[in-house]
CSV table of C-alpha atoms and ligand atoms in Angstrom, one decimal:
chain,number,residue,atom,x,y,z
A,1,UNK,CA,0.0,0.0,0.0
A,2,UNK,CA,1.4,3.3,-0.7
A,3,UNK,CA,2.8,6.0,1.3
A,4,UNK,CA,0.4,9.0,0.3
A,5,UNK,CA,0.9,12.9,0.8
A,6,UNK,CA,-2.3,14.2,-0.1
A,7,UNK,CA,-2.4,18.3,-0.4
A,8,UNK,CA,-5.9,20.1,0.3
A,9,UNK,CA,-6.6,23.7,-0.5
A,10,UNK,CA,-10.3,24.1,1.0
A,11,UNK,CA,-12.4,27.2,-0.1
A,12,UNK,CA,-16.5,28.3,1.2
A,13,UNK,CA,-17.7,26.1,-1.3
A,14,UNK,CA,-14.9,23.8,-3.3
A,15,UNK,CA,-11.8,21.7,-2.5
A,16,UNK,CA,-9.3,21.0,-4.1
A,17,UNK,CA,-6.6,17.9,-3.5
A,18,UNK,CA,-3.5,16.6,-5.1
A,19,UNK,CA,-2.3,13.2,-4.1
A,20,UNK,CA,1.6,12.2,-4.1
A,21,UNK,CA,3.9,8.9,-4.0
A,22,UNK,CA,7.2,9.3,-2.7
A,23,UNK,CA,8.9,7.3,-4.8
A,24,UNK,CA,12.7,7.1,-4.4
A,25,UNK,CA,13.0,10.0,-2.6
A,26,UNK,CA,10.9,12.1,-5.4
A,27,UNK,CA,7.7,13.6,-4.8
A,28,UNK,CA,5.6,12.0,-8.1
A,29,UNK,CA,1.5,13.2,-8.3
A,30,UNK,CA,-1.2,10.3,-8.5
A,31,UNK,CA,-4.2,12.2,-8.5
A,32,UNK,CA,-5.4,15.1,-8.9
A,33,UNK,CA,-8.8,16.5,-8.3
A,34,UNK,CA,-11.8,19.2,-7.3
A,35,UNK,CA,-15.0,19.1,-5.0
A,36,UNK,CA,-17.2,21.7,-5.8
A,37,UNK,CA,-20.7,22.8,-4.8
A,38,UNK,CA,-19.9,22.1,-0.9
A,39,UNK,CA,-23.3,23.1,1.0
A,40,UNK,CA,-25.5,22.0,-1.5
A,41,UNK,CA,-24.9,19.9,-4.5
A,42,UNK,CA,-21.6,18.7,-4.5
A,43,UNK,CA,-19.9,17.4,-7.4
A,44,UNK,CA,-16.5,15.3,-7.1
A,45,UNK,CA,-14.1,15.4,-10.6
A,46,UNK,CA,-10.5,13.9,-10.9
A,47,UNK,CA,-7.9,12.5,-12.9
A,48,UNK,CA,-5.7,10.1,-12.0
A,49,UNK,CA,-2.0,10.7,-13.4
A,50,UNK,CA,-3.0,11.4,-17.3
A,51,UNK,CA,-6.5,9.6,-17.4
A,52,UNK,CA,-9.6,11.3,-18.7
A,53,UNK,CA,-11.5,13.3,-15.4
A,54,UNK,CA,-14.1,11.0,-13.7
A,55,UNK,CA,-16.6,12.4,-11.9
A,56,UNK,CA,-19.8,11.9,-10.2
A,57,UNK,CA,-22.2,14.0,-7.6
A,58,UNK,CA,-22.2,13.5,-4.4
A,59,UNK,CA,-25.3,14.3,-2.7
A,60,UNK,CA,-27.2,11.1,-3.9
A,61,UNK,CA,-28.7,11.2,-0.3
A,62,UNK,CA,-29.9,15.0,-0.5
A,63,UNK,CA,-27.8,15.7,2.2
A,64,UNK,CA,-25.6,18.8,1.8
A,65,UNK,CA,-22.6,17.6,1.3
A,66,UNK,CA,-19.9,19.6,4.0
A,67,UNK,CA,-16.4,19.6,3.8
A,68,UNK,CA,-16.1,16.2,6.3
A,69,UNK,CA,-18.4,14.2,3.4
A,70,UNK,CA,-16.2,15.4,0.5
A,71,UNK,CA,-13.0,14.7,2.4
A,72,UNK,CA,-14.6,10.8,2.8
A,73,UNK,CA,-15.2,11.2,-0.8
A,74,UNK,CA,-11.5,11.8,-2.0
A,75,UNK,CA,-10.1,8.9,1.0
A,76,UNK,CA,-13.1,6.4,-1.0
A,77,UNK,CA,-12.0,7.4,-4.2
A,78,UNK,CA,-8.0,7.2,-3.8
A,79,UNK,CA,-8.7,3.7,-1.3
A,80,UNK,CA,-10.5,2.1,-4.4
A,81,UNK,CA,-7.7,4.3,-7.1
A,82,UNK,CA,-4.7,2.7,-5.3
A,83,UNK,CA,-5.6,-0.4,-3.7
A,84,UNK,CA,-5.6,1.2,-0.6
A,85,UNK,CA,-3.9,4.3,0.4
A,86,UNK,CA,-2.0,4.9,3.3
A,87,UNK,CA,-2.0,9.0,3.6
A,88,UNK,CA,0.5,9.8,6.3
A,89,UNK,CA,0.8,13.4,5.5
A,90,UNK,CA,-2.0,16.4,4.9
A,91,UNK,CA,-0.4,19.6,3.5
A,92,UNK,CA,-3.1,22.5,3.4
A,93,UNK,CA,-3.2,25.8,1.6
A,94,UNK,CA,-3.9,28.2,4.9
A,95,UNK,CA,-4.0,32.2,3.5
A,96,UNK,CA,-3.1,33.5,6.9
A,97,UNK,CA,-0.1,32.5,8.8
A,98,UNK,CA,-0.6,36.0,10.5
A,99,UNK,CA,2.3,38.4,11.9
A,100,UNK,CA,5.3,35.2,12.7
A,101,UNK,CA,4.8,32.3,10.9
A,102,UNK,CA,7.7,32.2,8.2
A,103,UNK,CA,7.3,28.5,7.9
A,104,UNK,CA,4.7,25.8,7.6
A,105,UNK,CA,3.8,23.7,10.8
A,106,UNK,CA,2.8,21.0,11.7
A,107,UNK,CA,-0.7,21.7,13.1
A,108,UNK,CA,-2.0,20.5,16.7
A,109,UNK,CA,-4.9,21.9,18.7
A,110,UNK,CA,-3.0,24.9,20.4
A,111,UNK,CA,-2.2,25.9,16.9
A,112,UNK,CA,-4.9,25.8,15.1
A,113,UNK,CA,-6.6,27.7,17.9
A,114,UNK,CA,-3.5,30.2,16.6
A,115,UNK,CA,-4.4,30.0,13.4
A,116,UNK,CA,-8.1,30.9,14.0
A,117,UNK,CA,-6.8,34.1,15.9
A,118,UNK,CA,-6.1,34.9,12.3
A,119,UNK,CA,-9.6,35.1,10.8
A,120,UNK,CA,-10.4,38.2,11.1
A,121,UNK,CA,-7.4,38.8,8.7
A,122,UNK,CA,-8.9,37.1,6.3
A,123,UNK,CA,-12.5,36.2,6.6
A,124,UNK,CA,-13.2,34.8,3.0
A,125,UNK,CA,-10.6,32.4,3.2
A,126,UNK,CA,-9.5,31.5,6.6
A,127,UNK,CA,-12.1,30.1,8.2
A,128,UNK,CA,-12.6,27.2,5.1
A,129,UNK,CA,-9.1,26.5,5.1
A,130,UNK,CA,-9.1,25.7,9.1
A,131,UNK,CA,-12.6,24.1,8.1
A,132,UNK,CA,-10.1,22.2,5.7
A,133,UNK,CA,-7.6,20.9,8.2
A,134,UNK,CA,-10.4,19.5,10.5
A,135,UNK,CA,-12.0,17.7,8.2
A,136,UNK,CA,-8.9,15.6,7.4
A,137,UNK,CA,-8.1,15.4,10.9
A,138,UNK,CA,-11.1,13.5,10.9
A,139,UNK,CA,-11.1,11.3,8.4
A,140,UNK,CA,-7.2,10.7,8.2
A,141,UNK,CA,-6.4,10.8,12.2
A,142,UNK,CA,-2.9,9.3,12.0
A,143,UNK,CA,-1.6,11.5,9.3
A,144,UNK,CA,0.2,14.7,10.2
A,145,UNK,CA,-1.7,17.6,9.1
A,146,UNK,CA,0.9,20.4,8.1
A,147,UNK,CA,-0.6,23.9,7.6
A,148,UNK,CA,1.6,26.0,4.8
A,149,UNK,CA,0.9,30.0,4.5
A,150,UNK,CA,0.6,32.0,1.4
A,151,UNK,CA,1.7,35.3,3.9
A,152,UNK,CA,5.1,32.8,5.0
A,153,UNK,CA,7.3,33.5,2.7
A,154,UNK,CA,7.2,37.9,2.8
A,155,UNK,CA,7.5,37.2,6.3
A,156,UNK,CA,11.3,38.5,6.7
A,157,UNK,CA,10.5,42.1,4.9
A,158,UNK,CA,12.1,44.8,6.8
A,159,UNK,CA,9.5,46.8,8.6
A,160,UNK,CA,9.6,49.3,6.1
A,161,UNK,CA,8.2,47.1,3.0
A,162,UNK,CA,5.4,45.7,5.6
A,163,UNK,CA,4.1,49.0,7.2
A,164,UNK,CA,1.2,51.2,6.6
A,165,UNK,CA,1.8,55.1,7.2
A,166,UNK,CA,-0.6,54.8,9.5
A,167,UNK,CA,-0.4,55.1,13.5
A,168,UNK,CA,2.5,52.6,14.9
A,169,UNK,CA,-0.9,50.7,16.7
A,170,UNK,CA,-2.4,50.0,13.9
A,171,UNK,CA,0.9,47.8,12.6
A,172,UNK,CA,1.1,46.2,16.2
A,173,UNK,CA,-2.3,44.7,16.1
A,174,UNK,CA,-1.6,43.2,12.6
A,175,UNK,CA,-2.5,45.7,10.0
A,176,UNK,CA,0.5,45.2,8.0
A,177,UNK,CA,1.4,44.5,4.2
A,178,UNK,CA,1.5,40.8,4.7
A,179,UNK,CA,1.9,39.8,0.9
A,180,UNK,CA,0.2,36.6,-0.3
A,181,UNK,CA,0.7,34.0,-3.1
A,182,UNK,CA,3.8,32.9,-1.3
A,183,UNK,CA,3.9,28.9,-2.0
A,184,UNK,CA,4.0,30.3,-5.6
A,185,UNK,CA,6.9,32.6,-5.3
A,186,UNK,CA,8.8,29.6,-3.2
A,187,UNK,CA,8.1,27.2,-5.6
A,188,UNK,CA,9.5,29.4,-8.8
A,189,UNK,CA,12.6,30.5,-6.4
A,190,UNK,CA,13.5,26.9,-6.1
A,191,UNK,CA,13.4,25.8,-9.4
A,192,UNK,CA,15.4,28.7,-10.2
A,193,UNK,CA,17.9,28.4,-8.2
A,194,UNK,CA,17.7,24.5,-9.5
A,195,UNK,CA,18.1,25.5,-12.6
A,196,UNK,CA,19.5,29.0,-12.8
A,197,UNK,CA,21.4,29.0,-9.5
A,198,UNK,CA,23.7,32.1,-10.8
A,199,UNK,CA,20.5,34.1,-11.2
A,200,UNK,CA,18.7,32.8,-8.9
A,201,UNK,CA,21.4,34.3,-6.1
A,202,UNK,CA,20.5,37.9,-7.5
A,203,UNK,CA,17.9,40.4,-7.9
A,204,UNK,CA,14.3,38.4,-8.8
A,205,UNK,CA,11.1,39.9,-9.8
A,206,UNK,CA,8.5,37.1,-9.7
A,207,UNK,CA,5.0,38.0,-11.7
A,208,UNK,CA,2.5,35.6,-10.8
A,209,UNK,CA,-0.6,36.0,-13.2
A,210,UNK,CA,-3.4,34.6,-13.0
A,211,UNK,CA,-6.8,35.0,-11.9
A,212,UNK,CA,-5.2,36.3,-8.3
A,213,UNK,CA,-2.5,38.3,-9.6
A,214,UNK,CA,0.7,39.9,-7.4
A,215,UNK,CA,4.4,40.4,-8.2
A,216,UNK,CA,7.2,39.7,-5.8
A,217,UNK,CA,10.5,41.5,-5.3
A,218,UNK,CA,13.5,38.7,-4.1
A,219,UNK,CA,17.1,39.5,-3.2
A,220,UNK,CA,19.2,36.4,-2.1
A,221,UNK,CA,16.8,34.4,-2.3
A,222,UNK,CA,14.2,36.6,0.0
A,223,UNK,CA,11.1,38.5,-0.5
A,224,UNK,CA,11.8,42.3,-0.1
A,225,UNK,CA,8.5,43.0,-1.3
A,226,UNK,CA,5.1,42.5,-2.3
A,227,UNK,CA,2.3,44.0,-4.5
A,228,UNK,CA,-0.3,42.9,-2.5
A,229,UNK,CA,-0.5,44.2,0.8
A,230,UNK,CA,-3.3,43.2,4.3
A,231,UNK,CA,-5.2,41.4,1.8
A,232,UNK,CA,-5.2,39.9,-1.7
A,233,UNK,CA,-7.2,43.0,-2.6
A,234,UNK,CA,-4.0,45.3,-3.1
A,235,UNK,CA,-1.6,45.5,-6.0
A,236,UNK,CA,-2.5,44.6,-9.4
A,237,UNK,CA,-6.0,44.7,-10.9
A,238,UNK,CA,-7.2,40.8,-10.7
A,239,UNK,CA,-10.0,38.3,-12.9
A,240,UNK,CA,-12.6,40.0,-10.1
A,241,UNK,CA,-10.6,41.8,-8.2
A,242,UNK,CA,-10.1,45.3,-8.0
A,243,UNK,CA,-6.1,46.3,-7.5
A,244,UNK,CA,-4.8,49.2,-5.7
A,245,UNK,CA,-7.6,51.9,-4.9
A,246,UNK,CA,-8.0,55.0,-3.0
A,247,UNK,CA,-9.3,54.0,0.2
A,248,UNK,CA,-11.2,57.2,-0.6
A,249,UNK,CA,-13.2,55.6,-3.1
A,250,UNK,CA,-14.4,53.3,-0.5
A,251,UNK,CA,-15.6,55.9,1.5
A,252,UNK,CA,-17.2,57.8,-0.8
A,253,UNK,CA,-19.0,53.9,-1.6
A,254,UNK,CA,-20.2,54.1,2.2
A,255,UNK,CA,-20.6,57.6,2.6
A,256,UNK,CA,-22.9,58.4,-0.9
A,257,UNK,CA,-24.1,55.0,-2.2
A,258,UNK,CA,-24.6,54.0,1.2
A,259,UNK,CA,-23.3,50.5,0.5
A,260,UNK,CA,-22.9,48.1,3.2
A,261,UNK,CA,-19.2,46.3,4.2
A,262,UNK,CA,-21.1,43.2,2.8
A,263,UNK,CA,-21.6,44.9,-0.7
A,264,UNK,CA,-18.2,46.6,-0.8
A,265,UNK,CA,-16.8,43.2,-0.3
A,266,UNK,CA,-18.7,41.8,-3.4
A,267,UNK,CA,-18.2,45.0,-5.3
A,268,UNK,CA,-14.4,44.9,-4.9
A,269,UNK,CA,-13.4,40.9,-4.8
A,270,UNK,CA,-16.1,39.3,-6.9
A,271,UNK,CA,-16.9,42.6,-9.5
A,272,UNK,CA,-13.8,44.7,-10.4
A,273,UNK,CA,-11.3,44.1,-12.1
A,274,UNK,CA,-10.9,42.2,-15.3
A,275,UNK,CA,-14.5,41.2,-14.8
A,276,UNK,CA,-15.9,44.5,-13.4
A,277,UNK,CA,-14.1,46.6,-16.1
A,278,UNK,CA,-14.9,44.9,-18.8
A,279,UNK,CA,-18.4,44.1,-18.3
A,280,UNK,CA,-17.7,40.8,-20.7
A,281,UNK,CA,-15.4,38.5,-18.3
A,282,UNK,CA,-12.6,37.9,-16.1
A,283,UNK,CA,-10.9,35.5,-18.1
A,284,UNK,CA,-7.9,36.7,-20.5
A,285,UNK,CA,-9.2,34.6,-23.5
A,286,UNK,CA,-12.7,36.3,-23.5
A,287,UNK,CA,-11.4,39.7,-24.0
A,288,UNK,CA,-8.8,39.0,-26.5
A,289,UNK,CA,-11.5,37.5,-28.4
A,290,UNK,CA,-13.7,40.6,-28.0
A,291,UNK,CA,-14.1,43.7,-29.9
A,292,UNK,CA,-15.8,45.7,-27.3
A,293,UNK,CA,-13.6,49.1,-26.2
A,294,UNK,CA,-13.8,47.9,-22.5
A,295,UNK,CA,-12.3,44.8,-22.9
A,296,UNK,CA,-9.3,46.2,-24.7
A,297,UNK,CA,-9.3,48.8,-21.8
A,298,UNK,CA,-9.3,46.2,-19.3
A,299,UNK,CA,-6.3,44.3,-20.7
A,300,UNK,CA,-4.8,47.4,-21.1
A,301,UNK,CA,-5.2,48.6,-17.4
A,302,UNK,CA,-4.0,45.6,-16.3
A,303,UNK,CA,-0.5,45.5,-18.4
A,304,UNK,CA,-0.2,49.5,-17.5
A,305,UNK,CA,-0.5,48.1,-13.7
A,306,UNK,CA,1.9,45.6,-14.0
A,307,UNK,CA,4.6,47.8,-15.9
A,308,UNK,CA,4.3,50.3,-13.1
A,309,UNK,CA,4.3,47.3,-10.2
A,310,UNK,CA,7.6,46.1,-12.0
A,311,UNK,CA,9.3,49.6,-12.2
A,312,UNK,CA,8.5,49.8,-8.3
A,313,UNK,CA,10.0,46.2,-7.5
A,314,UNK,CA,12.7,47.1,-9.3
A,315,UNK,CA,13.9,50.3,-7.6
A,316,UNK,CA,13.4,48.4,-4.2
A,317,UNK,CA,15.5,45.8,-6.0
A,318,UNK,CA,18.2,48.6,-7.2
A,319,UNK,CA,18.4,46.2,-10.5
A,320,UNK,CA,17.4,43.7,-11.7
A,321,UNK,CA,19.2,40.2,-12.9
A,322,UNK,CA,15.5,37.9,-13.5
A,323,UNK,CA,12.1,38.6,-14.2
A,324,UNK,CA,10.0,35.3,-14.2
A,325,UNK,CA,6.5,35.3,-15.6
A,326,UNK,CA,4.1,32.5,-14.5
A,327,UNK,CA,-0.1,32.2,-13.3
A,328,UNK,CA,-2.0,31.0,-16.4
A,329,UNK,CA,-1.9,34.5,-18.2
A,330,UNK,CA,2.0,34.6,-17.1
A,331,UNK,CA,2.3,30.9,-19.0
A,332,UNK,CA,0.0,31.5,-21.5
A,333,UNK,CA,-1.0,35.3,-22.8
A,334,UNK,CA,1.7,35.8,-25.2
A,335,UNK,CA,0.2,39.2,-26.2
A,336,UNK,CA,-0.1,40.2,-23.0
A,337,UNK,CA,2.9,39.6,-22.0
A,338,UNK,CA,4.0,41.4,-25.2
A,339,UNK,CA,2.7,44.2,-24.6
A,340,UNK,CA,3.8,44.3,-20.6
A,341,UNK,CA,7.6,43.4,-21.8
A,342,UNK,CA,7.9,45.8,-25.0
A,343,UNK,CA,9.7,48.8,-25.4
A,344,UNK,CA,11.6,48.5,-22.3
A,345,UNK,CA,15.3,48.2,-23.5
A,346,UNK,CA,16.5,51.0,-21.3
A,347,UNK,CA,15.4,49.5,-18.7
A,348,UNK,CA,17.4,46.3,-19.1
A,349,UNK,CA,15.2,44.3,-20.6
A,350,UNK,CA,15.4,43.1,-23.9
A,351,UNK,CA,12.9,40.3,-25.5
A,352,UNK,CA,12.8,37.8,-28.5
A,353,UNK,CA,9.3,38.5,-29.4
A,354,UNK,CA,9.5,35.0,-31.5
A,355,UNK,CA,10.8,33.1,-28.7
A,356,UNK,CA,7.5,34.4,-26.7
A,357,UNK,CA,5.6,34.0,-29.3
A,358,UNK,CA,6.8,30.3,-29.1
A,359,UNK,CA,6.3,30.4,-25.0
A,360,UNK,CA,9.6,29.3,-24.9
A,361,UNK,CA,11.2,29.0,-21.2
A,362,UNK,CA,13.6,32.2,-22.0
A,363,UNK,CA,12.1,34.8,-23.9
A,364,UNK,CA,14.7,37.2,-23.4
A,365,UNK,CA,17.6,38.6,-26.3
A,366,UNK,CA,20.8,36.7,-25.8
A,367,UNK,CA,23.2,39.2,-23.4
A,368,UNK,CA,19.6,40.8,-22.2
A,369,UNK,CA,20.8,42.3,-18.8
A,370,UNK,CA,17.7,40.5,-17.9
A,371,UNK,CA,17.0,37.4,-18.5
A,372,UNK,CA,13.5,37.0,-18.8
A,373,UNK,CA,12.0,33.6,-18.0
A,374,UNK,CA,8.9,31.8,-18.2
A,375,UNK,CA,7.9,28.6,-15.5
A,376,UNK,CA,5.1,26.9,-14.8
A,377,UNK,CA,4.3,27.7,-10.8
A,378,UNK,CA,2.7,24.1,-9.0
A,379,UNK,CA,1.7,25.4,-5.4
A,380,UNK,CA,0.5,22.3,-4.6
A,381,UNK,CA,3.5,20.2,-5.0
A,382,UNK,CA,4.9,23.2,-3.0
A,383,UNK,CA,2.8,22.2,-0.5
A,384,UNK,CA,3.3,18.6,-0.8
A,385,UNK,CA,7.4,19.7,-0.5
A,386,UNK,CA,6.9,21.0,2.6
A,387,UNK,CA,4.7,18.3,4.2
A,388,UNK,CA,7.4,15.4,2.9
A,389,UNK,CA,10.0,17.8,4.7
A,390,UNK,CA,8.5,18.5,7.8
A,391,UNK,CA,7.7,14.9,8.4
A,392,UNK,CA,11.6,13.9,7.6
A,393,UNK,CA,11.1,12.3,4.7
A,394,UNK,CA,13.9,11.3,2.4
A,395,UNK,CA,15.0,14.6,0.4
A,396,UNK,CA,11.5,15.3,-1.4
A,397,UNK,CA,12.8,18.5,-1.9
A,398,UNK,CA,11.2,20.8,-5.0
A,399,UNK,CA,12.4,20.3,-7.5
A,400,UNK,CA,13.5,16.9,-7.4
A,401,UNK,CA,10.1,16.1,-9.6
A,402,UNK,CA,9.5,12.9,-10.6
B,1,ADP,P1,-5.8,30.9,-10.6
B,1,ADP,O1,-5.3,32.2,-10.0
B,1,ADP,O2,-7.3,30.7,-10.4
B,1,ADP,O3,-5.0,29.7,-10.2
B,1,ADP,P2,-4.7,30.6,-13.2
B,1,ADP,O4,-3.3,30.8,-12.7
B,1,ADP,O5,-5.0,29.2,-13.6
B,1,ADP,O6,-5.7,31.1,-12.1
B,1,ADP,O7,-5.0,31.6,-14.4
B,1,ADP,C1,-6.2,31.6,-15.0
B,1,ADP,C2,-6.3,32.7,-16.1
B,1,ADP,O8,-5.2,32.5,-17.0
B,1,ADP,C3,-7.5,32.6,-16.9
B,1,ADP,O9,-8.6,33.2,-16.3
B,1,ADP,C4,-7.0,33.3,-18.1
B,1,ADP,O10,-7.3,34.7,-17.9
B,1,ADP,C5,-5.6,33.1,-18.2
B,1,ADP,N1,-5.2,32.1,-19.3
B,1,ADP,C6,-5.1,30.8,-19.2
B,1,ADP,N2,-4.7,30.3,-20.4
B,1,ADP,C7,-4.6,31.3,-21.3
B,1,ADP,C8,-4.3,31.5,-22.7
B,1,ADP,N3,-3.9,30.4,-23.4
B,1,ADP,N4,-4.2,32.7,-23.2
B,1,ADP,C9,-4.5,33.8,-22.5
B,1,ADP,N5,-4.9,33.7,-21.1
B,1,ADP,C10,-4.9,32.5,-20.6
């Protein structure tokens, strides 16, 4: 029976998992797989290394299925996949890892009490992902359950980069630039410094695209600075999300449309951004494929964002040897990362528009003094990294990928 590291990432009304072997000291993915419609209908889909997706719903008994059920569902599923499945590790996707944690841990009751100290930091995410970590206590009670934080790696930013000018209270009760999408940013920093261990020791700008979106500044191998700042809200305009605003917009929203915290929290996470400007869609593919003015103004916005987000990473960098692109519009948009990388020669950066055109893995002009790179980002095997080191295993290190 195999040795299993599942990973988890549980949201208000989905979960996804990722199983892994370790297999001569390799992490190397079984399964992979979503839960969706948690509280009602749910739905189970997977595919097991590169088999066709099966799926089937879940709620056959009417019951709404909770995140405990759908759990039971994947342990079922991977039991009767593998011939039996012995998972002795859980690795979950926790946003929050609050003020101090700059590392994943292993979770026991005392911390996840911790960790639940940390909701009010982020309400919309939090409380599923500790929702998460009890429901595969539950169902797997002998494996370790390892909680890894998206805030963990901008955890060492000088106070500086993680302040608000605002009163020093404010900062000592946690409102703070904690900086997210950091299992991302971890993961491309090791396989860079795998595979590009010259660069990888210098000055890194990381520009995870995707529907989140956020850009990292890295010196030595540590975050200096984020785009996004208390919440995944700030930085870059996102699929739904709005980017850096004037928190004067959102009192004028309260003050003269009289709009409730409940509406400005739709408003600004579930209708800005891509989506919101637009009026079409939040996905990259729709609005390329459009004709409509707004959609070219969205895509626009959002490479003007990101050219501006760069230029600021930059000068906290004072250079810059590597930019790395990734996120599925970071892998995939050639044009718009055409238009984010054009036309910026004097600023170091030189591209082979055929070699992007061709999303090849460097898309930067031989003796570019910056080499501009594209990698695929896999936060999950991330995760699983950490949970295979944390419980000793044999060097499952990123990126020794099977
Ligand atoms: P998430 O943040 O949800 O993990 P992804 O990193 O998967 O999102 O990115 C999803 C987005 O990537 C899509 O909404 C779309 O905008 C963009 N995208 C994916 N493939 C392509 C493509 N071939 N061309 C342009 N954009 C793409």
């Amino acid at each position: 029976m195999a040795d299993i590291i599942l990973t988890i990432n549980a949201g208000s009304s989905s979960i996804k998992f990722a199983a892994y072997e370790i297999d001569q000291g390799k992490l190397a993915r079984l399964a992979l797989g979503e839960i969706d419609g948690i509280g009602g209908k749910a739905h189970f889909s997977a595919r097991k290394g590169n088999d066709e997706k099966t799926g089937f719903d879940l709620d056959q008994s009417h019951i709404a299925v909770d995140h405990r059920m759908a759990l039971t569902a994947v342990m079922d599923w991977l039991e009767k996949e593998q011939n039996g499945a012995n998972v002795i590790g859980v690795g979950h996707r926790v946003v929050h890892g609050g003020p101090d944690y700059c590392e994943p841990v292993l979770v026991d009751t005392a911390i996840l009490a911790q960790l639940r100290s940390f909701e009010p930091l982020a309400p919309l995410h939090q409380p599923y992902n500790l929702a998460g970590i009890e429901a595969a206590h539950d169902c797997f009670p002998k494996a370790a359950q390892v909680a890894c934080f998206d805030t963990a790696f901008h955890r060492r930013h000088p106070f500086i980069a993680d302040t608000y000018a605002l009163p020093r209270e404010y900062y000592d009760e946690g409102v703070r630039r904690y900086g997210f999408h950091g299992l991302s940013y971890e993961f491309i920093h090791r396989i860079l410094r795998h595979e590009e261990p010259v660069l990888a020791r210098g000055k890194v700008a990381v520009a995870h695209l995707g529907n989140g979106a956020s850009m990292c500044a890295i010196n030595s191998g540590k975050s200096v600075g984020s785009t996004m700042g208390f919440t995944a809200l700030d930085g870059l305009p996102m699929g739904t999300r709005c980017g850096q605003l004037d928190p004067g917009v959102v009192l004028y929203l309260m003050r003269e449309k009289k709009m409730s915290a409940d509406e400005i929290t739709d408003l600004l996470y579930k209708n800005s951004g891509l989506k919101g400007m637009s009026g079409i869609s939040n996905d990259v593919r729709d609005l390329e494929a459009s004709t409509e003015q707004s959609a070219k103004d969205a895509l626009d916005y959002f490479v003007s964002r990101v050219r501006r987000n760069l230029g600021g990473l930059c000068a906290e960098l004072g250079g810059l040897d590597c930019l790395v692109l990734t996120g599925g519009i970071g892998e995939n948009a050639v044009n718009v990362r055409k238009a984010i990388l054009q036309n910026l020669e004097w600023f170091g950066i030189q591209i082979d528009f055929a070699a992007n055109a061709r999303n090849e893995r460097i898309i930067s002009e031989k003796g570019s003094p910056t080499v501009v790179l594209i990698l695929k980002t896999d936060e999950e095997r991330m995760i699983a990294a950490h949970t295979a080191e944390l419980l000793n295993l044999k060097e499952p290190l990123v990126p020794a990928i099977a």
